[in-house]
Amino acid sequence: MSDPYFRIANSALGRAALRRLSLPIPVPLRRYRPGEPLTDGPVLLLNAADDLAEVVHSLGVDVHTRTPPNGCAAVVLDARGVRSSRELDVVPRLLSPIMRSLRPHARVVTAGLPPNTAATTSAAVAQRALEGSTRSLGRELRDGATSNLVQIEPGAEHDAQSALRFLLSGRSAYVSGQVVRVTAAPEPPAPIDWDRPLDSTVALVTGAANGIGASIARVLSRDGAQVVCVDTPAQNDALRDVAASIGGHPLSVDLTDSDAADRIAAHLRQAHDGVDVVVHNAGITRDKTLVRMDADRWSSVLDVNLTATERLTEAVLADGLLREGGAIVATSSINGIAGNRGQTNYAASKAGVIGLVDALAASLRDSGRRINAVAPGFIETRLTARMPAFTREVARRLNSLGQGGQPIDVAETVAWLAAPATAGVNGQTIRVCGQALLGA
Ligand code: NAD
C-alpha cells in the first residue's frame, strides 16, 4: 500500500524540508534477505560474562569489545550481573559513549535475567528496571535502529542463541522495545541449519490467502516447512495461488463451520501424519462503538478470531496430532493489549488469544510443545487499507520507527517463534509494532 509521507521523507527535497520542520523521517528498514550476513557490520560486546560471549561468538559475527573505528552495526550489553539499582549505571556508563557510533539500522540488545530468577529482591528490582531503559532507548534511536531486552534464565544461555540471532538480524526489522524471556528448553538443542530451521516440518497456516497469512506461508516454506494453507471458500483462487507458489497444499475451510477443526485435523492426520507448526492467523474486524454494537458484529468477530482458534487448538492437541517439539503461534494485536475505540469485539477476541497462550503454556511445556503469540501493530494490508485515510496516516506514524510494518515483519517473527531452535521461548506475546505508542 502506498505511504505518501514515507515517499516524501525518502526523496532528497522532501527529507530536507521535513528536517527543517523537525518532523520524523522514517527510513527503509533493513530486512532479512537469504544469504546476507546476520548483521551488516561489527557487533560490540559489552561487559559480557564468558557464557554469553561464547554464545555471541558462535553466531559467526564480527565481535569487538571496543568500538570499531567505522562504528558498530549492533551492540550486546550483558546486564545479567546487575544486582542493585546502583549498579544500573552500567547502562549509561557503557552505552552512552557508543550511541554516536551506531550505524543506521543498528540493533541494541541488552541481556538480563528474568526478575523472578534473581537471587535477591534488589537484584529482581534492578533486572525489572532494565525493561524501562531498554524501551526508552528504543524511542530515542533513529534510522531504523531497534532496542530489545532478552531475559535469560540461568542455565538457558545456549537456548538464547535463537533469540539473539533474531533480534540482531534483519528478521526483526519491526520489533523494538520488546522483552523476550528465554528459559532452558526441555531437550538440548539439536544441530540447527539456520538457513532452513523448519526443514522436514509440516506447518498449518490459517487465513493464508491474503496479507499477513500469505506472507507467513511463504516465509515458513522458505525456511523449509511443507505448508498447508487454509482459508474460506470465498478466497479459493487466492488460496490456490499462494499454495501453488510455495508447493503447499490449499485447504478450503470456513473456520466458523462447526466441523472445521475436525476436517483440518483429519487432513493433517491422513496427508501428513501430524503437524509441527500451527499458525492461527485468520482474523476479521467489524468495528462499531459499543453503543452501536449489534449481536452479529460481536459474535462474528469472536467466532473467527477466538472461538475458532480455541477449537482448532483443541483439535491439534488431541491424540498428539501436534508432534512433540511442535509449536503453536497465535495472532493477537496491540489493540488486544491497549484496547481501541470501536473495537470492543476485536480487542476482546485478541486479548482472549493472549489468554489462550497464558492458559496453555505450562501444560504444553510439560509435554514438550510450546505456544506463543504475535501482537502486530499497524501492518500494511487490506485490513488497514480500509481505515479512514486520516486515521490510517496517524496510526502509521505513532511508533518509534515512524512507519507501518509489512506482512513479512510479522511472518519473520512467527517463523522465529515456530522454529525448533526457539524451544526456550514459551507463553509469550511478542509485539511486532515498531514500538507503537499504543499499549506501551
Ligand atoms: P486480511 O484480511 O488481509 O487476511 C485475513 C485472512 O483471514 C483472509 O484471507 C480471510 O479470508 C481469512 N479469514 C477470515 N475469516 C476466515 C474464516 N472464517 N475461515 C478461514 N479464513 C478466514 O488481514 P491481515 O491484515 O492479513 O490480518 C491477519 C491477522 O493479523 C488477523 O488475525 C488480524 O486480526 C491480525 N492483525 C492485523 C493487523 C494489521 O495491521 N493488518 C494488526 C494486528 C493484528
Short mmCIF file of C-alpha atoms and ligand atoms in Angstrom, two decimals:
data_model
loop_
_atom_site.label_atom_id
_atom_site.label_comp_id
_atom_site.label_asym_id
_atom_site.label_seq_id
_atom_site.Cartn_x
_atom_site.Cartn_y
_atom_site.Cartn_z
CA MET A 1 0.00 0.00 0.00
CA SER A 2 1.36 3.44 -0.82
CA ASP A 3 2.60 5.64 2.02
CA PRO A 4 2.99 9.18 0.60
CA TYR A 5 4.73 10.58 3.70
CA PHE A 6 7.31 7.79 3.56
CA ARG A 7 7.97 8.54 -0.12
CA ILE A 8 8.40 12.27 0.55
CA ALA A 9 10.69 11.57 3.52
CA ASN A 10 12.90 9.45 1.28
CA SER A 11 13.31 11.98 -1.53
CA ALA A 12 16.20 14.48 -1.25
CA LEU A 13 13.98 17.57 -1.31
CA GLY A 14 11.37 16.06 0.98
CA ARG A 15 13.91 14.95 3.56
CA ALA A 16 15.45 18.42 3.70
CA ALA A 17 12.01 20.00 4.16
CA LEU A 18 10.99 17.56 6.93
CA ARG A 19 14.32 18.13 8.69
CA ARG A 20 13.75 21.89 8.65
CA LEU A 21 10.32 21.31 10.20
CA SER A 22 11.81 18.85 12.76
CA LEU A 23 9.41 16.14 11.57
CA PRO A 24 10.30 12.45 11.91
CA ILE A 25 11.99 10.83 8.92
CA PRO A 26 11.12 7.14 8.52
CA VAL A 27 13.80 5.19 6.64
CA PRO A 28 13.56 1.93 4.65
CA LEU A 29 14.20 -0.82 7.22
CA ARG A 30 16.94 -3.43 6.88
CA ARG A 31 15.02 -6.64 6.27
CA TYR A 32 16.45 -10.14 6.03
CA ARG A 33 17.43 -11.47 2.63
CA PRO A 34 18.61 -15.09 2.34
CA GLY A 35 22.37 -15.32 2.01
CA GLU A 36 23.07 -11.98 3.70
CA PRO A 37 25.25 -11.87 6.84
CA LEU A 38 23.40 -11.81 10.17
CA THR A 39 24.47 -8.22 10.91
CA ASP A 40 25.68 -5.69 8.37
CA GLY A 41 28.84 -4.89 10.32
CA PRO A 42 30.70 -5.37 13.59
CA VAL A 43 28.99 -6.33 16.84
CA LEU A 44 30.18 -4.60 20.00
CA LEU A 45 30.05 -6.89 23.01
CA LEU A 46 29.99 -5.05 26.34
CA ASN A 47 30.50 -6.39 29.84
CA ALA A 48 29.92 -9.97 28.71
CA ALA A 49 30.48 -12.92 31.01
CA ASP A 50 32.18 -15.90 29.35
CA ASP A 51 28.98 -17.89 28.80
CA LEU A 52 27.29 -15.09 26.85
CA ALA A 53 30.49 -14.19 25.00
CA GLU A 54 30.67 -17.80 23.82
CA VAL A 55 27.10 -17.66 22.50
CA VAL A 56 27.67 -14.36 20.68
CA HIS A 57 30.90 -15.66 19.11
CA SER A 58 29.01 -18.77 17.97
CA LEU A 59 26.74 -16.55 15.84
CA GLY A 60 29.59 -16.13 13.35
CA VAL A 61 29.53 -12.32 13.54
CA ASP A 62 32.49 -9.95 13.75
CA VAL A 63 32.73 -9.39 17.52
CA HIS A 64 34.60 -6.46 19.11
CA THR A 65 34.98 -5.42 22.73
CA ARG A 66 35.95 -1.81 21.86
CA THR A 67 34.13 0.46 19.47
CA PRO A 68 35.43 -0.24 15.97
CA PRO A 69 36.61 2.86 14.01
CA ASN A 70 33.77 2.63 11.47
CA GLY A 71 31.05 2.28 14.08
CA CYS A 72 29.02 -0.76 15.02
CA ALA A 73 26.01 -2.45 13.46
CA ALA A 74 24.95 -3.99 16.76
CA VAL A 75 25.64 -3.87 20.48
CA VAL A 76 25.10 -6.62 23.02
CA LEU A 77 25.24 -5.41 26.62
CA ASP A 78 25.38 -8.13 29.26
CA ALA A 79 23.50 -6.70 32.25
CA ARG A 80 22.69 -10.02 33.91
CA GLY A 81 25.14 -9.20 36.68
CA VAL A 82 23.29 -6.04 37.74
CA ARG A 83 22.29 -6.74 41.35
CA SER A 84 21.02 -3.39 42.63
CA SER A 85 19.62 -0.09 41.47
CA ARG A 86 23.05 1.48 41.97
CA GLU A 87 24.61 -0.96 39.53
CA LEU A 88 22.11 0.06 36.86
CA ASP A 89 24.54 2.83 35.96
CA VAL A 90 26.19 0.23 33.73
CA VAL A 91 23.60 1.32 31.14
CA PRO A 92 24.69 4.98 30.76
CA ARG A 93 28.33 4.19 31.55
CA LEU A 94 28.70 1.66 28.74
CA LEU A 95 26.01 2.63 26.25
CA SER A 96 26.10 6.46 26.27
CA PRO A 97 29.64 6.71 24.86
CA ILE A 98 28.85 4.47 21.89
CA MET A 99 25.46 5.93 20.89
CA ARG A 100 27.01 8.18 18.24
CA SER A 101 28.91 5.30 16.68
CA LEU A 102 25.79 3.23 15.98
CA ARG A 103 25.28 2.66 12.27
CA PRO A 104 21.84 3.07 10.66
CA HIS A 105 19.60 0.03 11.38
CA ALA A 106 21.73 -0.82 14.43
CA ARG A 107 20.49 -3.42 16.87
CA VAL A 108 20.94 -2.84 20.59
CA VAL A 109 20.29 -5.98 22.60
CA THR A 110 20.50 -5.96 26.38
CA ALA A 111 20.81 -9.31 28.14
CA GLY A 112 19.21 -9.50 31.57
CA LEU A 113 17.75 -12.06 33.96
CA PRO A 114 14.05 -12.86 34.36
CA PRO A 115 13.44 -10.91 37.61
CA ASN A 116 11.89 -13.97 39.28
CA THR A 117 15.19 -15.83 38.90
CA ALA A 118 17.26 -13.07 40.53
CA ALA A 119 18.91 -14.04 43.84
CA THR A 120 17.72 -11.08 45.92
CA THR A 121 14.90 -8.56 45.95
CA SER A 122 17.23 -5.73 44.94
CA ALA A 123 18.55 -7.77 42.03
CA ALA A 124 14.97 -8.53 40.92
CA VAL A 125 14.13 -4.82 41.09
CA ALA A 126 17.21 -3.86 39.09
CA GLN A 127 16.52 -6.50 36.44
CA ARG A 128 12.95 -5.27 36.07
CA ALA A 129 14.29 -1.71 35.76
CA LEU A 130 16.20 -2.72 32.64
CA GLU A 131 12.86 -3.02 30.81
CA GLY A 132 12.37 0.72 31.26
CA SER A 133 15.79 1.74 29.98
CA THR A 134 15.57 -0.69 27.03
CA ARG A 135 12.17 0.62 25.96
CA SER A 136 13.15 4.25 26.36
CA LEU A 137 16.29 3.70 24.33
CA GLY A 138 14.08 2.26 21.57
CA ARG A 139 12.22 5.56 21.49
CA GLU A 140 15.48 7.54 21.23
CA LEU A 141 17.12 5.54 18.43
CA ARG A 142 16.84 6.79 14.83
CA ASP A 143 17.40 5.50 11.30
CA GLY A 144 15.68 2.13 11.69
CA ALA A 145 17.63 1.09 14.80
CA THR A 146 15.96 -1.05 17.49
CA SER A 147 16.43 -1.85 21.20
CA ASN A 148 15.27 -5.08 22.84
CA LEU A 149 15.86 -6.98 26.09
CA VAL A 150 16.50 -10.73 26.32
CA GLN A 151 15.96 -12.11 29.82
CA ILE A 152 17.97 -15.30 30.01
CA GLU A 153 17.18 -17.76 32.78
CA PRO A 154 20.38 -19.10 34.40
CA GLY A 155 21.33 -22.28 32.52
CA ALA A 156 19.49 -21.22 29.33
CA GLU A 157 22.38 -19.35 27.71
CA HIS A 158 22.56 -21.71 24.72
CA ASP A 159 18.81 -21.53 24.23
CA ALA A 160 19.22 -17.75 23.90
CA GLN A 161 21.07 -18.17 20.63
CA SER A 162 17.89 -18.20 18.55
CA ALA A 163 16.56 -15.02 20.23
CA LEU A 164 19.88 -13.23 19.80
CA ARG A 165 20.08 -14.23 16.14
CA PHE A 166 16.57 -12.99 15.52
CA LEU A 167 16.98 -9.68 17.34
CA LEU A 168 20.36 -8.92 15.74
CA SER A 169 19.22 -9.79 12.23
CA GLY A 170 17.03 -8.14 9.59
CA ARG A 171 14.25 -10.59 10.51
CA SER A 172 13.33 -8.40 13.49
CA ALA A 173 13.15 -5.15 11.47
CA TYR A 174 9.81 -4.03 13.01
CA VAL A 175 10.37 -5.45 16.54
CA SER A 176 11.57 -2.90 19.08
CA GLY A 177 11.06 -2.23 22.78
CA GLN A 178 10.31 -5.90 23.42
CA VAL A 179 11.26 -8.21 26.25
CA VAL A 180 11.94 -11.84 25.29
CA ARG A 181 12.23 -14.36 28.12
CA VAL A 182 14.32 -17.46 27.45
CA THR A 183 14.10 -20.49 29.69
CA ALA A 184 16.05 -23.72 29.41
CA ALA A 185 14.45 -25.94 26.77
CA PRO A 186 13.49 -29.46 27.90
CA GLU A 187 15.82 -31.06 25.33
CA PRO A 188 19.35 -29.87 24.49
CA PRO A 189 19.24 -28.07 21.11
CA ALA A 190 19.92 -30.34 18.13
CA PRO A 191 22.33 -29.14 15.38
CA ILE A 192 20.48 -26.39 13.51
CA ASP A 193 20.50 -25.31 9.88
CA TRP A 194 19.92 -21.59 10.47
CA ASP A 195 19.03 -21.03 6.79
CA ARG A 196 16.30 -23.68 6.85
CA PRO A 197 15.32 -24.01 10.51
CA LEU A 198 11.98 -25.63 9.63
CA ASP A 199 13.33 -28.33 7.32
CA SER A 200 11.27 -31.56 7.34
CA THR A 201 8.39 -29.96 9.25
CA VAL A 202 4.71 -29.59 8.38
CA ALA A 203 3.07 -26.24 9.09
CA LEU A 204 -0.57 -25.17 9.04
CA VAL A 205 -1.43 -21.50 8.42
CA THR A 206 -4.98 -20.18 8.67
CA GLY A 207 -6.05 -17.13 6.68
CA ALA A 208 -3.23 -17.90 4.26
CA ALA A 209 -4.83 -16.47 1.10
CA ASN A 210 -4.05 -12.81 1.81
CA GLY A 211 -1.96 -10.27 3.69
CA ILE A 212 -0.02 -11.46 6.71
CA GLY A 213 -1.12 -15.11 6.35
CA ALA A 214 0.15 -15.36 2.75
CA SER A 215 3.46 -13.90 3.87
CA ILE A 216 3.67 -16.36 6.80
CA ALA A 217 3.04 -19.28 4.43
CA ARG A 218 5.83 -18.08 2.12
CA VAL A 219 8.34 -17.49 4.93
CA LEU A 220 7.66 -20.86 6.59
CA SER A 221 8.13 -22.51 3.19
CA ARG A 222 11.36 -20.55 2.60
CA ASP A 223 12.55 -21.84 5.98
CA GLY A 224 11.92 -25.43 4.90
CA ALA A 225 8.37 -26.27 6.02
CA GLN A 226 5.75 -28.02 3.95
CA VAL A 227 2.78 -25.68 4.34
CA VAL A 228 -0.95 -26.45 4.49
CA CYS A 229 -2.76 -23.21 3.64
CA VAL A 230 -6.30 -22.72 5.00
CA ASP A 231 -8.79 -20.01 4.00
CA THR A 232 -12.51 -19.58 3.32
CA PRO A 233 -14.09 -20.97 0.13
CA ALA A 234 -14.69 -17.35 -0.96
CA GLN A 235 -10.89 -16.97 -1.24
CA ASN A 236 -10.33 -20.15 -3.30
CA ASP A 237 -8.47 -18.51 -6.19
CA ALA A 238 -6.10 -16.51 -4.00
CA LEU A 239 -5.59 -19.54 -1.73
CA ARG A 240 -4.69 -21.79 -4.66
CA ASP A 241 -2.22 -19.18 -5.97
CA VAL A 242 -0.43 -18.84 -2.62
CA ALA A 243 -0.26 -22.62 -2.10
CA ALA A 244 0.94 -23.22 -5.68
CA SER A 245 3.67 -20.58 -5.36
CA ILE A 246 5.27 -22.50 -2.47
CA GLY A 247 4.42 -26.09 -3.37
CA GLY A 248 1.98 -26.14 -0.43
CA HIS A 249 -1.46 -27.64 -0.03
CA PRO A 250 -4.61 -25.44 -0.22
CA LEU A 251 -7.39 -26.42 2.18
CA SER A 252 -10.62 -24.55 1.68
CA VAL A 253 -12.44 -24.37 5.03
CA ASP A 254 -14.53 -21.71 6.73
CA LEU A 255 -13.13 -21.79 10.26
CA THR A 256 -16.51 -20.93 11.74
CA ASP A 257 -18.14 -24.11 10.37
CA SER A 258 -18.96 -26.45 13.23
CA ASP A 259 -16.85 -29.28 11.70
CA ALA A 260 -13.95 -27.04 10.56
CA ALA A 261 -11.45 -28.12 13.23
CA ASP A 262 -12.26 -31.82 12.68
CA ARG A 263 -11.85 -31.51 8.91
CA ILE A 264 -8.47 -29.78 9.26
CA ALA A 265 -7.33 -32.31 11.85
CA ALA A 266 -8.41 -35.20 9.60
CA HIS A 267 -6.43 -33.74 6.69
CA LEU A 268 -3.31 -33.29 8.85
CA ARG A 269 -3.58 -36.84 10.10
CA GLN A 270 -4.29 -38.50 6.76
CA ALA A 271 -1.99 -36.49 4.49
CA HIS A 272 0.89 -35.68 6.87
CA ASP A 273 0.55 -37.97 9.87
CA GLY A 274 0.66 -34.93 12.16
CA VAL A 275 1.78 -31.30 12.23
CA ASP A 276 4.76 -29.42 13.72
CA VAL A 277 3.67 -25.80 13.47
CA VAL A 278 0.18 -24.33 13.74
CA VAL A 279 -0.27 -20.64 12.97
CA HIS A 280 -3.63 -19.13 13.89
CA ASN A 281 -3.64 -16.08 11.65
CA ALA A 282 -7.19 -15.78 10.19
CA GLY A 283 -8.96 -12.77 11.60
CA ILE A 284 -11.60 -10.16 10.84
CA THR A 285 -12.73 -6.77 12.13
CA ARG A 286 -16.32 -5.45 12.34
CA ASP A 287 -15.84 -2.11 14.09
CA LYS A 288 -18.57 -0.13 15.89
CA THR A 289 -18.65 1.63 19.25
CA LEU A 290 -20.37 -0.43 21.94
CA VAL A 291 -23.50 1.71 21.80
CA ARG A 292 -24.00 0.55 18.16
CA MET A 293 -22.59 -2.97 18.54
CA ASP A 294 -25.21 -5.48 17.39
CA ALA A 295 -25.05 -9.13 18.36
CA ASP A 296 -23.98 -10.21 14.89
CA ARG A 297 -20.96 -7.89 14.75
CA TRP A 298 -19.90 -9.06 18.18
CA SER A 299 -20.25 -12.78 17.57
CA SER A 300 -18.83 -12.85 14.02
CA VAL A 301 -15.54 -11.35 15.25
CA LEU A 302 -15.37 -13.51 18.37
CA ASP A 303 -16.22 -16.62 16.30
CA VAL A 304 -13.38 -16.22 13.79
CA ASN A 305 -10.69 -14.64 15.94
CA LEU A 306 -11.12 -16.53 19.20
CA THR A 307 -13.58 -19.44 19.24
CA ALA A 308 -12.19 -20.94 16.01
CA THR A 309 -8.66 -20.53 17.41
CA GLU A 310 -9.64 -22.36 20.60
CA ARG A 311 -11.37 -25.19 18.70
CA LEU A 312 -8.52 -25.75 16.29
CA THR A 313 -6.01 -25.67 19.15
CA GLU A 314 -8.04 -28.30 20.97
CA ALA A 315 -8.19 -30.46 17.83
CA VAL A 316 -4.43 -30.34 17.15
CA LEU A 317 -3.63 -31.08 20.79
CA ALA A 318 -5.86 -34.15 20.82
CA ASP A 319 -4.13 -37.50 20.31
CA GLY A 320 -0.70 -35.94 19.80
CA LEU A 321 -1.56 -34.52 16.37
CA LEU A 322 0.79 -31.61 17.16
CA ARG A 323 4.00 -33.58 17.29
CA GLU A 324 6.44 -33.39 20.19
CA GLY A 325 8.65 -30.33 19.77
CA GLY A 326 5.76 -28.66 17.94
CA ALA A 327 4.79 -25.01 18.26
CA ILE A 328 1.57 -23.01 18.08
CA VAL A 329 1.74 -19.32 17.19
CA ALA A 330 -1.47 -17.33 17.56
CA THR A 331 -2.15 -13.83 16.28
CA SER A 332 -3.22 -11.20 18.76
CA SER A 333 -2.98 -7.44 18.17
CA ILE A 334 -1.72 -4.43 20.08
CA ASN A 335 -5.39 -3.43 20.23
CA GLY A 336 -5.94 -6.57 22.30
CA ILE A 337 -3.39 -5.15 24.75
CA ALA A 338 -4.32 -1.46 24.73
CA GLY A 339 -7.97 -1.54 23.61
CA ASN A 340 -9.20 0.68 20.80
CA ARG A 341 -12.27 2.83 20.22
CA GLY A 342 -14.84 0.96 18.13
CA GLN A 343 -13.21 -2.41 18.75
CA THR A 344 -14.69 -3.88 21.94
CA ASN A 345 -15.38 -7.06 19.94
CA TYR A 346 -11.99 -7.22 18.21
CA ALA A 347 -9.98 -6.28 21.32
CA ALA A 348 -11.87 -8.88 23.38
CA SER A 349 -11.03 -11.54 20.81
CA LYS A 350 -7.36 -10.54 20.63
CA ALA A 351 -6.96 -10.28 24.42
CA GLY A 352 -8.58 -13.73 24.58
CA VAL A 353 -5.86 -15.05 22.26
CA ILE A 354 -3.26 -13.89 24.80
CA GLY A 355 -5.36 -15.59 27.46
CA LEU A 356 -5.16 -18.85 25.50
CA VAL A 357 -1.37 -18.58 25.37
CA ASP A 358 -1.21 -17.86 29.10
CA ALA A 359 -3.55 -20.72 29.94
CA LEU A 360 -1.82 -23.40 27.87
CA ALA A 361 1.89 -22.56 28.06
CA ALA A 362 2.74 -24.51 31.20
CA SER A 363 0.95 -27.73 30.26
CA LEU A 364 2.33 -27.63 26.72
CA ARG A 365 5.83 -27.17 28.05
CA ASP A 366 5.37 -30.31 30.16
CA SER A 367 4.50 -32.24 27.02
CA GLY A 368 7.46 -30.83 25.00
CA ARG A 369 5.38 -28.35 22.99
CA ARG A 370 5.03 -24.55 23.02
CA ILE A 371 2.55 -21.76 22.41
CA ASN A 372 3.28 -18.07 21.82
CA ALA A 373 1.52 -15.13 20.21
CA VAL A 374 2.47 -12.24 18.00
CA ALA A 375 0.73 -8.91 18.51
CA PRO A 376 1.06 -6.88 15.31
CA GLY A 377 0.68 -3.11 15.33
CA PHE A 378 -0.12 -1.23 12.14
CA ILE A 379 0.71 -3.57 9.24
CA GLU A 380 0.14 -2.58 5.60
CA THR A 381 -2.62 -4.98 4.45
CA ARG A 382 -6.16 -4.74 3.08
CA LEU A 383 -7.36 -4.72 6.74
CA THR A 384 -5.60 -1.39 7.38
CA ALA A 385 -6.31 -0.14 3.83
CA ARG A 386 -9.98 0.00 4.88
CA MET A 387 -9.26 2.55 7.65
CA PRO A 388 -10.31 6.17 7.07
CA ALA A 389 -7.35 7.99 5.42
CA PHE A 390 -6.58 10.37 8.30
CA THR A 391 -6.77 7.67 11.00
CA ARG A 392 -4.56 5.45 8.84
CA GLU A 393 -1.94 8.16 8.41
CA VAL A 394 -1.82 8.84 12.16
CA ALA A 395 -1.70 5.13 13.02
CA ARG A 396 1.26 4.62 10.67
CA ARG A 397 3.36 7.26 12.40
CA LEU A 398 2.65 6.52 16.07
CA ASN A 399 5.60 4.23 16.64
CA SER A 400 9.35 4.56 17.12
CA LEU A 401 10.12 3.61 13.51
CA GLY A 402 7.65 6.17 12.12
CA GLN A 403 6.08 3.81 9.58
CA GLY A 404 3.69 0.90 9.16
CA GLY A 405 5.10 -2.62 9.20
CA GLN A 406 4.97 -5.04 6.26
CA PRO A 407 3.35 -8.51 6.40
CA ILE A 408 6.84 -10.00 6.15
CA ASP A 409 7.74 -8.42 9.51
CA VAL A 410 5.03 -10.43 11.26
CA ALA A 411 5.87 -13.51 9.18
CA GLU A 412 9.55 -13.43 10.20
CA THR A 413 8.58 -13.20 13.87
CA VAL A 414 6.14 -16.11 13.51
CA ALA A 415 8.81 -18.20 11.76
CA TRP A 416 11.29 -17.45 14.54
CA LEU A 417 8.78 -18.45 17.23
CA ALA A 418 7.86 -21.59 15.28
CA ALA A 419 11.44 -22.83 14.80
CA PRO A 420 12.60 -25.75 16.97
CA ALA A 421 15.69 -23.68 17.88
CA THR A 422 13.37 -21.28 19.74
CA ALA A 423 12.34 -24.02 22.18
CA GLY A 424 13.29 -21.78 25.13
CA VAL A 425 10.55 -19.26 24.33
CA ASN A 426 7.09 -20.25 25.55
CA GLY A 427 3.96 -18.47 26.79
CA GLN A 428 4.92 -15.07 25.42
CA THR A 429 3.31 -12.39 23.32
CA ILE A 430 5.79 -10.59 21.11
CA ARG A 431 4.65 -7.29 19.66
CA VAL A 432 5.53 -6.59 16.04
CA CYS A 433 4.62 -2.93 16.07
CA GLY A 434 7.73 -0.80 15.57
CA GLN A 435 7.27 0.03 19.27
CA ALA A 436 3.83 1.58 18.90
CA LEU A 437 2.80 4.19 21.44
CA LEU A 438 -0.47 2.30 21.91
CA GLY A 439 -0.48 -0.06 24.87
CA ALA A 440 3.16 0.59 25.58
P1 NAD B 1 -6.52 -9.99 5.81
O1 NAD B 1 -7.95 -9.61 5.79
O2 NAD B 1 -5.67 -9.49 4.70
O3 NAD B 1 -6.34 -11.56 5.92
C1 NAD B 1 -7.10 -12.34 6.81
C2 NAD B 1 -7.36 -13.69 6.17
O4 NAD B 1 -8.18 -14.46 7.07
C3 NAD B 1 -8.13 -13.55 4.87
O5 NAD B 1 -7.52 -14.29 3.83
C4 NAD B 1 -9.52 -14.10 5.21
O6 NAD B 1 -10.19 -14.67 4.10
C5 NAD B 1 -9.15 -15.12 6.29
N1 NAD B 1 -10.34 -15.48 7.06
C6 NAD B 1 -11.23 -14.63 7.62
N2 NAD B 1 -12.24 -15.32 8.15
C7 NAD B 1 -12.00 -16.63 7.94
C8 NAD B 1 -12.71 -17.83 8.23
N3 NAD B 1 -13.90 -17.81 8.84
N4 NAD B 1 -12.16 -19.00 7.84
C9 NAD B 1 -10.96 -19.05 7.19
N5 NAD B 1 -10.26 -17.93 6.88
C10 NAD B 1 -10.77 -16.73 7.24
O7 NAD B 1 -5.95 -9.47 7.21
P2 NAD B 1 -4.46 -9.30 7.74
O8 NAD B 1 -4.23 -7.85 7.94
O9 NAD B 1 -3.52 -10.10 6.94
O10 NAD B 1 -4.61 -9.93 9.21
C11 NAD B 1 -4.12 -11.20 9.57
C12 NAD B 1 -4.20 -11.35 11.08
O11 NAD B 1 -3.39 -10.34 11.71
C13 NAD B 1 -5.60 -11.17 11.65
O12 NAD B 1 -5.78 -12.06 12.72
C14 NAD B 1 -5.60 -9.74 12.16
O13 NAD B 1 -6.53 -9.52 13.17
C15 NAD B 1 -4.17 -9.63 12.66
N6 NAD B 1 -3.69 -8.26 12.78
C16 NAD B 1 -3.53 -7.48 11.69
C17 NAD B 1 -3.07 -6.18 11.82
C18 NAD B 1 -2.86 -5.27 10.65
O14 NAD B 1 -2.47 -4.11 10.88
N7 NAD B 1 -3.05 -5.69 9.43
C19 NAD B 1 -2.78 -5.69 13.10
C20 NAD B 1 -2.97 -6.52 14.20
C21 NAD B 1 -3.41 -7.80 14.04
#
